[in-house]
Every structure is written in C-alpha cells, then in structure tokens.
CSV table of C-alpha atoms and ligand atoms in Angstrom, one decimal:
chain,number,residue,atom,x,y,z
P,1,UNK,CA,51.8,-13.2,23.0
P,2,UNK,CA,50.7,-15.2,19.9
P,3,UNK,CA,47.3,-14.0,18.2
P,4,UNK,CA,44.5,-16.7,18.8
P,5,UNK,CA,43.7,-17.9,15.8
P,6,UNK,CA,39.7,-16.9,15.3
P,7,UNK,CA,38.6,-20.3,14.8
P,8,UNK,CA,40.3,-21.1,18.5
P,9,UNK,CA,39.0,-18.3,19.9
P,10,UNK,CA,35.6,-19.2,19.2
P,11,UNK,CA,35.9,-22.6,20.2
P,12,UNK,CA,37.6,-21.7,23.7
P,13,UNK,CA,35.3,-18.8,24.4
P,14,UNK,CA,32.3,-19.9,22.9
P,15,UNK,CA,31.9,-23.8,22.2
P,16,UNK,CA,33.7,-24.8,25.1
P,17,UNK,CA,32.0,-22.4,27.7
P,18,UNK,CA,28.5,-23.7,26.6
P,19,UNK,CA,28.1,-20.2,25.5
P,20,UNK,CA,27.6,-21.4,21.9
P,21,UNK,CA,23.5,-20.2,20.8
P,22,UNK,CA,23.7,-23.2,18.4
P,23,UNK,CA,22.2,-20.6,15.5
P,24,UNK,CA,24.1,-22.2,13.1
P,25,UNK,CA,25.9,-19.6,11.6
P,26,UNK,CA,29.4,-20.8,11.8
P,27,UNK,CA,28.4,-24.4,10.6
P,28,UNK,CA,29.1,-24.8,6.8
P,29,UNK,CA,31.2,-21.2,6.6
P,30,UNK,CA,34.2,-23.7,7.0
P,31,UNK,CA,34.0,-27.5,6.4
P,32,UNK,CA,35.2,-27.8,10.0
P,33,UNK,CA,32.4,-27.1,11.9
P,34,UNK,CA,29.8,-29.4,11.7
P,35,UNK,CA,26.3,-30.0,13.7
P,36,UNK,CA,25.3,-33.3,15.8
P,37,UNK,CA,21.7,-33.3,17.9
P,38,UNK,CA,22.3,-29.4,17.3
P,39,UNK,CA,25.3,-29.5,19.3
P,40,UNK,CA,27.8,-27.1,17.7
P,41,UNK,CA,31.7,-28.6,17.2
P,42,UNK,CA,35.0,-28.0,15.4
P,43,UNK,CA,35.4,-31.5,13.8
P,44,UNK,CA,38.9,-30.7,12.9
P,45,UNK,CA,41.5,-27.8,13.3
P,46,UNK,CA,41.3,-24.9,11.3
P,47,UNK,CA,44.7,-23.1,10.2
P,48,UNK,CA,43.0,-19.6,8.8
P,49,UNK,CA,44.1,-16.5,10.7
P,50,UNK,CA,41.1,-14.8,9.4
P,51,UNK,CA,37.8,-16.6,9.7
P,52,UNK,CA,34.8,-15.0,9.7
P,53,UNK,CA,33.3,-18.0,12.7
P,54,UNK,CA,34.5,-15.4,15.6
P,55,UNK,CA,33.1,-12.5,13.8
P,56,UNK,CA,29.8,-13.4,13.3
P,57,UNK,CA,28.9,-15.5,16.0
P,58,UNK,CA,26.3,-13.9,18.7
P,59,UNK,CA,28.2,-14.7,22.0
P,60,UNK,CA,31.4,-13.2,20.8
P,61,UNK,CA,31.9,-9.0,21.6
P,62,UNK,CA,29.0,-7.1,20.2
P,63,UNK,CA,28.2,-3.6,20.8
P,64,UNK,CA,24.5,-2.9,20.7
P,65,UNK,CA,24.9,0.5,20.0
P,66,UNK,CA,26.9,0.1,16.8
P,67,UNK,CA,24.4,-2.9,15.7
P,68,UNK,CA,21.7,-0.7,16.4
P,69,UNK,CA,23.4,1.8,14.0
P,70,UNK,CA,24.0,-0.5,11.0
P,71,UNK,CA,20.8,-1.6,11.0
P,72,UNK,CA,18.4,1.5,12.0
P,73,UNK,CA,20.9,4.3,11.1
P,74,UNK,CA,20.3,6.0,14.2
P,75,UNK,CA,20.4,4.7,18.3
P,76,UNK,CA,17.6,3.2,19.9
P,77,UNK,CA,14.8,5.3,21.7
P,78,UNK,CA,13.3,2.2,23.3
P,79,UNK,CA,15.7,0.8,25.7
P,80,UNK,CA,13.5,-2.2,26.6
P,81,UNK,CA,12.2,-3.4,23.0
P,82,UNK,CA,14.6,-1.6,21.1
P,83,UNK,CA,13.7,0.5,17.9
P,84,UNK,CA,10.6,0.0,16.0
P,85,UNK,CA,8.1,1.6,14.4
P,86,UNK,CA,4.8,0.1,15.5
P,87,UNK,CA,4.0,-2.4,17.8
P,88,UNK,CA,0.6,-4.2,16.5
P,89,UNK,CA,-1.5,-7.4,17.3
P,90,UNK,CA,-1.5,-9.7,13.9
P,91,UNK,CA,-3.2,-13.0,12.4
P,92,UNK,CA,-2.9,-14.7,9.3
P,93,UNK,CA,-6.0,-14.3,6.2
P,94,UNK,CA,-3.9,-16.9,4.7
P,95,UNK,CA,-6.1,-20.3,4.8
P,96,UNK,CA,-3.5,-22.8,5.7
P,97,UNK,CA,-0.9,-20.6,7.6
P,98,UNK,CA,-3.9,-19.9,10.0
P,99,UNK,CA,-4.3,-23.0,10.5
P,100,UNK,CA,-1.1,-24.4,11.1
P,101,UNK,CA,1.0,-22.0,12.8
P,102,UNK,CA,1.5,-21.4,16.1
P,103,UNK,CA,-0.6,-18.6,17.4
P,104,UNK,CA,-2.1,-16.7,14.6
P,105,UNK,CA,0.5,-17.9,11.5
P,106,UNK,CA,1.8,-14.4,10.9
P,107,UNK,CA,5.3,-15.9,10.6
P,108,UNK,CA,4.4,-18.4,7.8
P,109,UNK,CA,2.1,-16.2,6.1
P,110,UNK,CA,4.8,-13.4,5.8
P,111,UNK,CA,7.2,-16.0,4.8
P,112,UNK,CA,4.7,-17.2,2.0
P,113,UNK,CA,3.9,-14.2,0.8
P,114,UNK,CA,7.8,-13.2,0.3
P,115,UNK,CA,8.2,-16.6,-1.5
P,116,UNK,CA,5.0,-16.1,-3.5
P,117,UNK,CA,5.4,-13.3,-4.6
P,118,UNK,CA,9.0,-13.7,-5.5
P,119,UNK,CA,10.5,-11.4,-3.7
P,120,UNK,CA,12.4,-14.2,-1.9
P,121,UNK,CA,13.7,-17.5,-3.4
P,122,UNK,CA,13.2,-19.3,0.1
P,123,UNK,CA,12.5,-18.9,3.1
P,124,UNK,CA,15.1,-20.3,5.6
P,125,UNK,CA,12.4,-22.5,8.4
P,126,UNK,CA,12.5,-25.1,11.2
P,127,UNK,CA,10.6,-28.1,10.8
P,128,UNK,CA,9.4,-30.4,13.7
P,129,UNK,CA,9.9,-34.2,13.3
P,130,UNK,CA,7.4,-36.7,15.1
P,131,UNK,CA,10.1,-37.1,17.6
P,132,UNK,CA,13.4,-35.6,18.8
P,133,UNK,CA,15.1,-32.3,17.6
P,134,UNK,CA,13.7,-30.5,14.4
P,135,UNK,CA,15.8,-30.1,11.2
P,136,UNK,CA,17.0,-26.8,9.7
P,137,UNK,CA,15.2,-26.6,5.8
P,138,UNK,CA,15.5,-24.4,2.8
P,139,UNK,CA,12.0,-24.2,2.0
P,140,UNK,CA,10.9,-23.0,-2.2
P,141,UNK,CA,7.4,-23.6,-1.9
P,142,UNK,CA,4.5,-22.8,0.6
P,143,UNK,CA,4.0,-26.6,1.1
P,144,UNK,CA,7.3,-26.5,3.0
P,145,UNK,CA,6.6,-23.3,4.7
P,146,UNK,CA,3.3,-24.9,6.3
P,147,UNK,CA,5.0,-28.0,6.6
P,148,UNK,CA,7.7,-26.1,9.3
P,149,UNK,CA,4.9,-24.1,10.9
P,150,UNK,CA,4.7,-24.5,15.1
P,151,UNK,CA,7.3,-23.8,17.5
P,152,UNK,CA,10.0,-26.1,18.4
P,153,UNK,CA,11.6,-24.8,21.7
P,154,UNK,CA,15.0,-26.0,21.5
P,155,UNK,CA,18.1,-24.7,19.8
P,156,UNK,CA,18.0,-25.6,16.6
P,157,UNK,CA,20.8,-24.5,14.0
P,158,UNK,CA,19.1,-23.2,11.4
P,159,UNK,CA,20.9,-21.1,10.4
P,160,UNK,CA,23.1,-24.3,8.6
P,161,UNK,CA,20.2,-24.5,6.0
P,162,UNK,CA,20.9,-20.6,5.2
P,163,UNK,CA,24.7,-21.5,4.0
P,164,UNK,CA,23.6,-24.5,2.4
P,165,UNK,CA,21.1,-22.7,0.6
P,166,UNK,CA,23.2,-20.2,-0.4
P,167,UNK,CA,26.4,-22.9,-1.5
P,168,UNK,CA,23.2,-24.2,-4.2
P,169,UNK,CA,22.9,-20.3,-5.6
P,170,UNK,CA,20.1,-19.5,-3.7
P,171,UNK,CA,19.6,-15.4,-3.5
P,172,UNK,CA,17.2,-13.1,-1.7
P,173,UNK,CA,16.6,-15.4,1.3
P,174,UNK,CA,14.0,-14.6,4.2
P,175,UNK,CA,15.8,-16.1,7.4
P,176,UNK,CA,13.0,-17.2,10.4
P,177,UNK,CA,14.7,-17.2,13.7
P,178,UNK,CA,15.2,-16.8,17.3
P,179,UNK,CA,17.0,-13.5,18.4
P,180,UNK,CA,20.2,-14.7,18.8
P,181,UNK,CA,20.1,-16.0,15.2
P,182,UNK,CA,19.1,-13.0,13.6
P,183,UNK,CA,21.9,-10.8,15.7
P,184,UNK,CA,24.5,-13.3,13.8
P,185,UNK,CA,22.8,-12.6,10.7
P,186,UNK,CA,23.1,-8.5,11.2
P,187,UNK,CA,26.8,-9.1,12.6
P,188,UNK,CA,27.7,-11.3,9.1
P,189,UNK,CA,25.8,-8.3,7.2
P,190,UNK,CA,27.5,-5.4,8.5
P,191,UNK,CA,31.2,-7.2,8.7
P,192,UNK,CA,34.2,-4.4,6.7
P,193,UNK,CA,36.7,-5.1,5.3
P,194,UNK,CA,36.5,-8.9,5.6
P,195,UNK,CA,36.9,-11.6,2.6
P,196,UNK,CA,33.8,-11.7,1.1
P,197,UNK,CA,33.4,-15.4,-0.1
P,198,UNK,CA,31.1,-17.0,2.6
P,199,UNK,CA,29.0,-14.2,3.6
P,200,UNK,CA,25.9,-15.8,3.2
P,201,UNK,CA,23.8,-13.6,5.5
P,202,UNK,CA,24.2,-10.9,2.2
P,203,UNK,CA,21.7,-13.1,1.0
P,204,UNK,CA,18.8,-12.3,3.3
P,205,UNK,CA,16.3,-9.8,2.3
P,206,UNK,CA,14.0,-10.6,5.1
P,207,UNK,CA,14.3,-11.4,8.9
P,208,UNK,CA,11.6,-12.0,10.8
P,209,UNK,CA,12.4,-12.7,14.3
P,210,UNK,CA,10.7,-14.8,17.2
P,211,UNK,CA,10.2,-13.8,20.5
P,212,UNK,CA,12.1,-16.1,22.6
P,213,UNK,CA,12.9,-16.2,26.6
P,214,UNK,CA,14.7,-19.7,26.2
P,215,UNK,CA,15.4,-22.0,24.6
P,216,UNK,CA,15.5,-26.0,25.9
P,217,UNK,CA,18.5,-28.6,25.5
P,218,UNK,CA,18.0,-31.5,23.1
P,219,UNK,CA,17.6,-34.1,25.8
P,220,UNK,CA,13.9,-32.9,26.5
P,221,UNK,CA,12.9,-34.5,23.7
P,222,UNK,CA,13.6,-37.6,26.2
P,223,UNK,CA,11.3,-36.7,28.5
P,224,UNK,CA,8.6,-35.9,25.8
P,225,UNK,CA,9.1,-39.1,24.3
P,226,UNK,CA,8.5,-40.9,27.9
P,227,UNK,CA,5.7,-38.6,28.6
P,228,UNK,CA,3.9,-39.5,25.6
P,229,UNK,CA,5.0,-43.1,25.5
P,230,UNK,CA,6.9,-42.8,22.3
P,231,UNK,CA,3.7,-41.3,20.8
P,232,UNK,CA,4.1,-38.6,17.7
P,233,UNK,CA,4.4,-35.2,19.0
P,234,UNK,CA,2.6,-32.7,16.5
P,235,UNK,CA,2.3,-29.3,18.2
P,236,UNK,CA,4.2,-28.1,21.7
P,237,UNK,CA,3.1,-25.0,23.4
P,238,UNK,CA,4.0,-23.3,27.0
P,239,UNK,CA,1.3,-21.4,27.9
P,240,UNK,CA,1.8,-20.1,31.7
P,241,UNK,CA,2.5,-23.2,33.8
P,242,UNK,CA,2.7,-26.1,31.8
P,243,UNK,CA,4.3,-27.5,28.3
P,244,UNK,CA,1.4,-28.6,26.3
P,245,UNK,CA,2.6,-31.9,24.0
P,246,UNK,CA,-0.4,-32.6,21.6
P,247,UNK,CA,-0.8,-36.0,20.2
P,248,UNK,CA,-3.1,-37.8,17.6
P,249,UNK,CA,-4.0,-39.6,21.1
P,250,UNK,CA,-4.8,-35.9,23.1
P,251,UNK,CA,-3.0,-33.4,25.1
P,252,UNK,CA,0.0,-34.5,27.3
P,253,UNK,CA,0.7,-32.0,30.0
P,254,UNK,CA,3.9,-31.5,31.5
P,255,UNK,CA,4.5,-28.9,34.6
P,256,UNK,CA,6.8,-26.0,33.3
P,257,UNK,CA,8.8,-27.1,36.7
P,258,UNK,CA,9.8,-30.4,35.4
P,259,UNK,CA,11.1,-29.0,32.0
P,260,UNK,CA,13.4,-26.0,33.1
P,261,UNK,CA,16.4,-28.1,33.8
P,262,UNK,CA,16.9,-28.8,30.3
P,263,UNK,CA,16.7,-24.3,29.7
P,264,UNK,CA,20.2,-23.3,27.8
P,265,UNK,CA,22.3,-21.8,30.1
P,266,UNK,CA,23.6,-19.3,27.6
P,267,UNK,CA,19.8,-18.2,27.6
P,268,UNK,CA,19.8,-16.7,31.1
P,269,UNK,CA,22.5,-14.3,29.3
P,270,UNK,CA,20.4,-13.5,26.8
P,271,UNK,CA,19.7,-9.7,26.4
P,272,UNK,CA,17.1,-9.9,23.4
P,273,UNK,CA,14.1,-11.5,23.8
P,274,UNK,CA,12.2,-10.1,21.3
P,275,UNK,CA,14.7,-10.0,18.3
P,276,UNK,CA,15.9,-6.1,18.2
P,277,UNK,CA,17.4,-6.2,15.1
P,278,UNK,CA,14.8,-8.4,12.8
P,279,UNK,CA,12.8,-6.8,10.4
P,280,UNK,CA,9.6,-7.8,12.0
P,281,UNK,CA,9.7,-9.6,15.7
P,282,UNK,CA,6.5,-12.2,16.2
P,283,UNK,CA,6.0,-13.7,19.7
P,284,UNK,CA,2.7,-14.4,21.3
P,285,UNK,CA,-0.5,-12.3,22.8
P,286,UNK,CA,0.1,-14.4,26.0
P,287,UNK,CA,-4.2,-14.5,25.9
P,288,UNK,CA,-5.7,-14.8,22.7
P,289,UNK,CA,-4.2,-18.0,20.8
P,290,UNK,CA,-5.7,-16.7,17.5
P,291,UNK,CA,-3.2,-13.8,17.4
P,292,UNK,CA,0.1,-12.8,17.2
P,293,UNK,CA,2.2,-9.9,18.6
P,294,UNK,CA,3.9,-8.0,15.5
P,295,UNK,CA,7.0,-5.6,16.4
P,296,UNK,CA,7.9,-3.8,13.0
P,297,UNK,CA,11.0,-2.9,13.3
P,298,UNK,CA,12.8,-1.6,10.0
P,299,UNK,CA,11.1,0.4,6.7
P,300,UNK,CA,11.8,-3.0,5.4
P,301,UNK,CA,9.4,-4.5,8.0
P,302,UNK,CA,6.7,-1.7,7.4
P,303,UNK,CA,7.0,-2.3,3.4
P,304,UNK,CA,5.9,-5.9,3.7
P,305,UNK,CA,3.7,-5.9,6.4
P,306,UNK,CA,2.0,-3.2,4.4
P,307,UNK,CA,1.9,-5.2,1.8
P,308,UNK,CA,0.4,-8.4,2.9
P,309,UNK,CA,-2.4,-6.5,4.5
P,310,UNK,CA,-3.2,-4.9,1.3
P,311,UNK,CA,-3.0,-8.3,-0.3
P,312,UNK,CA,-5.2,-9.8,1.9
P,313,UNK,CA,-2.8,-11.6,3.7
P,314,UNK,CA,-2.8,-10.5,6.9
P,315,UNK,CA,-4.9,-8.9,9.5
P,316,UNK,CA,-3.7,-5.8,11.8
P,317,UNK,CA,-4.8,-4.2,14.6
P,318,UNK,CA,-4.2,-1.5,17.3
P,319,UNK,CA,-2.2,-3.6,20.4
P,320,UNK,CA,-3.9,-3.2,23.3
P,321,UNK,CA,-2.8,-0.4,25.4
P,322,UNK,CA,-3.3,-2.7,28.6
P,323,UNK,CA,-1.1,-5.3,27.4
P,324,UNK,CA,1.7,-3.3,27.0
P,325,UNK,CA,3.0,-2.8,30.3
P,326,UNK,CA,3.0,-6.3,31.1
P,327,UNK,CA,5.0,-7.0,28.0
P,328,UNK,CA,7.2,-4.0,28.7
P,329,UNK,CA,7.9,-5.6,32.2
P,330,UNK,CA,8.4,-9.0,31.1
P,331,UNK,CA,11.3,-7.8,29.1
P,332,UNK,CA,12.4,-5.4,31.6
P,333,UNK,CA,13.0,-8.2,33.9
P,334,UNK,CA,14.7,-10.5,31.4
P,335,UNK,CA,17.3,-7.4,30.5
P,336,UNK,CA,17.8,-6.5,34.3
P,337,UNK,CA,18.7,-9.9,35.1
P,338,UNK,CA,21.6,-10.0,32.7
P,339,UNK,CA,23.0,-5.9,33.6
P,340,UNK,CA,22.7,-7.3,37.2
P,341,UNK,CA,24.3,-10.8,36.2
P,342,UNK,CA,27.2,-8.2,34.5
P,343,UNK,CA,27.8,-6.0,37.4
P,344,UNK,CA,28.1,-9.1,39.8
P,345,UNK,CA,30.9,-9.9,37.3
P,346,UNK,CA,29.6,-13.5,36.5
P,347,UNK,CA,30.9,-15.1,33.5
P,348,UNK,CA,29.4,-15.5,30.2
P,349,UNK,CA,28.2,-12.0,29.3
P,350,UNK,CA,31.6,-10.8,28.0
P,351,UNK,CA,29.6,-10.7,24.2
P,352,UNK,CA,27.8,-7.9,25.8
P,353,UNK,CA,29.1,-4.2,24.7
P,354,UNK,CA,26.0,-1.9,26.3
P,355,UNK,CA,26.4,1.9,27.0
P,356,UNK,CA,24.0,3.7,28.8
P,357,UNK,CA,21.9,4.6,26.0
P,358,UNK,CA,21.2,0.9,25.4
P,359,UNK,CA,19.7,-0.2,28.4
P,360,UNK,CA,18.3,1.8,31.6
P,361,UNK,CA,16.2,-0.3,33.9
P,362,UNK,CA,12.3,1.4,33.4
P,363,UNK,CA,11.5,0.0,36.9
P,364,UNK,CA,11.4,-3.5,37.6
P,365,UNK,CA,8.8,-5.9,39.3
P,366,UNK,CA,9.7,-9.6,40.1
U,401,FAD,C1,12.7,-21.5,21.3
U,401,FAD,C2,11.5,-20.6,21.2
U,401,FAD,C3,11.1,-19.9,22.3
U,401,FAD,C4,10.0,-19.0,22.2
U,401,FAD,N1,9.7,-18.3,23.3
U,401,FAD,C5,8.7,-17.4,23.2
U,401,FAD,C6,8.3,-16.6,24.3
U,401,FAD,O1,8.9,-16.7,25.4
U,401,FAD,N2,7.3,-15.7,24.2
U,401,FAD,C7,6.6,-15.5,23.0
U,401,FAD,O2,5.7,-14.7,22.9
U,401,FAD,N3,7.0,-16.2,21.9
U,401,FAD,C8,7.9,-17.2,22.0
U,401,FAD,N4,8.3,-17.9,20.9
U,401,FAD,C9,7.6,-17.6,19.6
U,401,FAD,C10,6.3,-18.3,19.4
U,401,FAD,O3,6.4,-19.6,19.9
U,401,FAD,C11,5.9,-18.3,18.0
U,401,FAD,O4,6.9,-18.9,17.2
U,401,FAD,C12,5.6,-17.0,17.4
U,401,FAD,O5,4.6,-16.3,18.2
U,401,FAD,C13,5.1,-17.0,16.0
U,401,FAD,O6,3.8,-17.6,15.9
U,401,FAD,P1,3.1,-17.9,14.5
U,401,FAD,O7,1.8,-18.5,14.8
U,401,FAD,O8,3.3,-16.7,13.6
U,401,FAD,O9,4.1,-19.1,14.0
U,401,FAD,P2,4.1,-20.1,12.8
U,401,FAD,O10,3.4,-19.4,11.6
U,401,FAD,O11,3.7,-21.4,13.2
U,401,FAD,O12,5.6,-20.1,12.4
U,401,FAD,C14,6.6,-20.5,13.3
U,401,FAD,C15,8.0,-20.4,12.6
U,401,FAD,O13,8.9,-20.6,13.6
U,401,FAD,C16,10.0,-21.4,13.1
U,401,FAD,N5,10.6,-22.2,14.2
U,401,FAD,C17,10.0,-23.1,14.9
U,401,FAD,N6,10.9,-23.5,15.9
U,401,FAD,C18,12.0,-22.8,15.7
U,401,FAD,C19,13.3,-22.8,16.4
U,401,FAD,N7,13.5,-23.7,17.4
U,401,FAD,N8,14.2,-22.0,16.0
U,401,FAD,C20,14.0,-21.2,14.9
U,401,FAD,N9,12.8,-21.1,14.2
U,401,FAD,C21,11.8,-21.9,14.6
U,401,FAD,C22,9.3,-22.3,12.1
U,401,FAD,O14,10.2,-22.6,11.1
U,401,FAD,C23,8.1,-21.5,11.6
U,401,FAD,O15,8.5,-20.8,10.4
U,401,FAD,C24,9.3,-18.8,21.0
U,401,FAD,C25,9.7,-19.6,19.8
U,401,FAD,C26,10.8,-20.5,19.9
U,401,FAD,C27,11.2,-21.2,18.7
C-alpha cells in the first residue's frame, strides 16, 4: 500500500475527526495550514513526504512513557499528576500581574519576570478581545503580558504566534498554554533525526502550563454576546456551577448547564489536565481566588520559581494537605474516564500510547 503522506495523515486522522486540539502548532510550519475562528485547516495540498505537522501534533501516537523520559530523564512516580517536584499554593508580589490575572497572576508574573529579566525574548500569550475568540500574541514587554492576562476558555491556536515569532528571529521564548499545547511543544523538542528548519519549539526556554478540563468551541462566544447584549466582556470565570461574564455594566451569570454543548469533543479524550510535561503547571485553588495552584515540574521549573521568590516576585506556600485529595480525585476521574473510554474501544484515543506504569486508577469516586 502507498505511504500516507504526513500532511494527509494528519488531516484524515486528526482535522477531519475533530480530533484536532487547535494548539497551533502545525499552523505556519508549512504555508498550507492556516487558522480561521481557531479552526485548524489545510488550505491547499501539501506534496512533502516528510513534514514534521504529523509528528508534532498532540492527537497523533504519543507514548507517555517515552515523553516522560525526554523531558524528566526518568518514568513518572505519580501516575495521576505525573512527575514533579513540589506541589505549592502561589500568588503574584508583582503589582499589576496581581491585579490582572486570573486567580493570583502567577502565570503573568513568571512570564514577566523571564522577559524582564532577559532570560526570555517573549513570552508567547493569549489575549482576550471585547468580543469573540482571543488572538494568539508574541508579547516583548510586560505591557503585553498584562494586557493577555485572564483566562479565555476556548481553543485558541497559540501556538501560531510561537512560529511567527520565531520566522522574525525571536529566541529563548517562554510558551503559556493549555496541556495539549505544551505536549506538542515537548513532541517538536525531542523529534530525531528530522529536518531541522521549522522546529520552532527549540526556541522555548520556558513552559508554563495551565490546568485545563476543557476547553469550549468558538460559537460560545455567541451566546456570551446575547447574554450580555453585545456588551464588552472583560473577565470570564467558571467557578462551580456557573460561567461568570463580567462587564463594565456587572456580572452576567450563565448556568455551567447551558454552556457545555459548546465543550471540545477531543477534550473528553484528554488525558492531561494539569499539563505533565510543562515546566511549571498553574490552575486554580478551586476556594481562594487570590491564589494559584503551582505544580513544579522540571529543575527548570524549580530554578525560576526560586528565583522570582527571591526577587520578590512571587509568594509561596505549603499546599494544603486537605486540598490534595480532592485535586488528586478530580484528576483521577478525568484519566479514568479516558482508560475506560479506551478499553470500550471508542474512537479518538488512538494518540494514546500508556503502559502500566503511566496510569493505574488510585481509586475513583464519581
Ligand atoms: C481553556 C482553559 C481551561 C481551564 N480550565 C481550568 C480548570 O479546569 N481548572 C483549573 O484549575 N484551571 C483551569 N484553567 C487555568 C486557569 O483558568 C488560569 O489560567 C490559571 O489558574 C492561571 O491563573 P493566573 O491568575 O496565574 O493567570 P493570569 O496571570 O491571568 O495568566 C493567564 C494566562 O493564560 C493565558 N491564556 C488565557 N487563555 C488561554 C487559552 N485559551 N489558551 C492558552 N493560554 C491562554 C494568557 O495568555 C495568560 O498569559 C483553564 C484555563 C484555560 C485557558
């Protein structure tokens, strides 16, 4: 039988089974994959044999165990939140990233403090628009950091602005993103034997992951727009029950109910929640808004974070011993869903290479 070209295969087992992430990756690699309303599309055929797209991309075949290697040097001893070496709550010194981020801004004072202080050139963000879908940015200055502070929950290709940066001559990038993003990035990073040209994830010196359950289709920003009758939208969160849409006018509240039609499919397949192979993973406290929850994951991870404590950057403390079985359970849940979802046979988590050593079920509660 004729070898699939890669570019094919990607498109007929990843674009055109709605498997696609949309982390960007593969757009700008080739100039045949371009980006509409974050949808994800070959514009044109591509003739190459040997394209890096299929390679990279995080719903084509990945073996966690071999990830975990080339990044960690050594197999996982936490099955359910993969390796790390501490697990901290965190908030932002920083006046401004405090202010503006999310929870506690440890995500935009980290990526400040690598642009800052040079050790980056940019950071690689997503910023929100008053309405619709946000835009991928290569950000030089803190200014545009802040400015792409907040959470935007749908699928936004970010990763775009990291090969665009990269096509200017950017170098030493720090890449924000949801899991599935950075697992592209560490799949580009630890390709062999491969032509080197357009292997713009060599350009990262810092990951820092979010935390991410799922992630919701474009078309919500529909239903935001009628819920808030066309007014600007300039913070969404989703504590609990609802989706929280503030406005210059007040809080719009929206039943969690009502927005989980528009959840990705390809999330329900999703087998990292909290971004196993970023340098640092950031999600919420799911009780104190003021804080974060900080996973350090690599020596890389415990460097900076070190770093911008001692700088007066950032504030750490112990994570509360309480809190960890319910997120330990949370993400227990998430990964049992998919192995059972895998041994019913279901299509869409052939990307999925586990061994035993990469997931055992630590007890589950639903
Ligand atoms: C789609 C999505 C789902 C999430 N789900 C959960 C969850 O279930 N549980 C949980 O604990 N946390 C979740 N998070 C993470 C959480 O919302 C915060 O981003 C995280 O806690 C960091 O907070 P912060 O105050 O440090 O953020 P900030 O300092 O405000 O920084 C947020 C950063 O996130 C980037 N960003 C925003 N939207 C996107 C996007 N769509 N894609 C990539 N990057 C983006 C921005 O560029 C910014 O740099 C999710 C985030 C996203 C984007």
């Amino acid at each position: 039988m004729e070898q699939l070209r890669m570019s094919l295969r990607l498109k007929q087992e990843v674009m055109d089974t709605e498997a696609c992430t949309r982390c960007g990756l593969c757009v700008g690699l080739c100039p045949y994959i371009k980006t509409m309303n974050e949808r994800i599309a070959f514009i044109h055929d591509c003739s190459r044999e040997d394209g890096n797209c299929y390679q990279v991309c995080p719903r084509t075949p990945t073996d966690w165990a071999t990830l975990d290697q080339a990044v960690f040097g050594e197999a996982r001893t936490d099955q359910v939140l993969g390796n790390y070496a501490q697990i901290l709550y965190a908030r932002s010194l920083d006046r401004g990233t405090g202010e503006s981020g999310q929870y506690g801004g440890v995500v935009s004072a980290l990526a400040a403090f690598m642009v800052e202080s040079g050790e980056s050139e940019a950071a690689v963000v997503t910023r929100g628009e008053e309405s619709g879908p946000p835009t991928p940015v290569v950000a030089r200055t803190r200014e545009e950091i802040l400015a792409a502070s907040g959470s935007k929950y749908s699928a936004s290709p970010t990763l775009s602005a990291l090969n665009e940066g990269v096509r200017q001559g950017l170098n030493n990038l720090t890449v924000i993103g949801r899991p599935c993003q950075v697992l592209g990035l560490r799949k580009m990073q630890s390709l062999t034997g491969v032509s080197e040209h357009n292997l713009s994830a060599r350009q990262v010196n810092f990951t820092i992951g979010l935390f991410c359950f799922w992630s919701l289709d474009t078309k919500v920003y529909s239903l935001f727009e009628q819920k808030t009758e066309g007014k600007a939208v300039r913070k969404i969160d989703i504590p609990q029950n609802f989706v929280v849409l503030t406005t210059d006018a007040g809080e719009v509240q929206i039943p969690v109910d009502e927005v989980r039609e528009y959840i990705r499919p390809t999330c329900l397949r999703c087998f990292d929640p909290t971004a196993e192979f970023a340098d640092v993973a950031v999600g919420s406290t799911e009780h104190d808004p003021q804080w974060n929850t900080l996973i350090v994951r690599t020596a890389k991870g415990k460097e900076v974070v070190e770093r911008a404590v001692a700088e007066g950057r950032l504030e750490i403390k112990d994570y509360p011993a309480a809190r960890l079985p319910l997120l330990l359970t949370a993400v227990n849940n998430k990964k049992q869903r998919v192995v059972d979802g895998m041994a019913r046979g279901e299509a869409g988590y052939e990307y999925l290479i586990l061994n035993s050593a990469s997931f055992a079920a630590a007890g589950r509660e639903d």
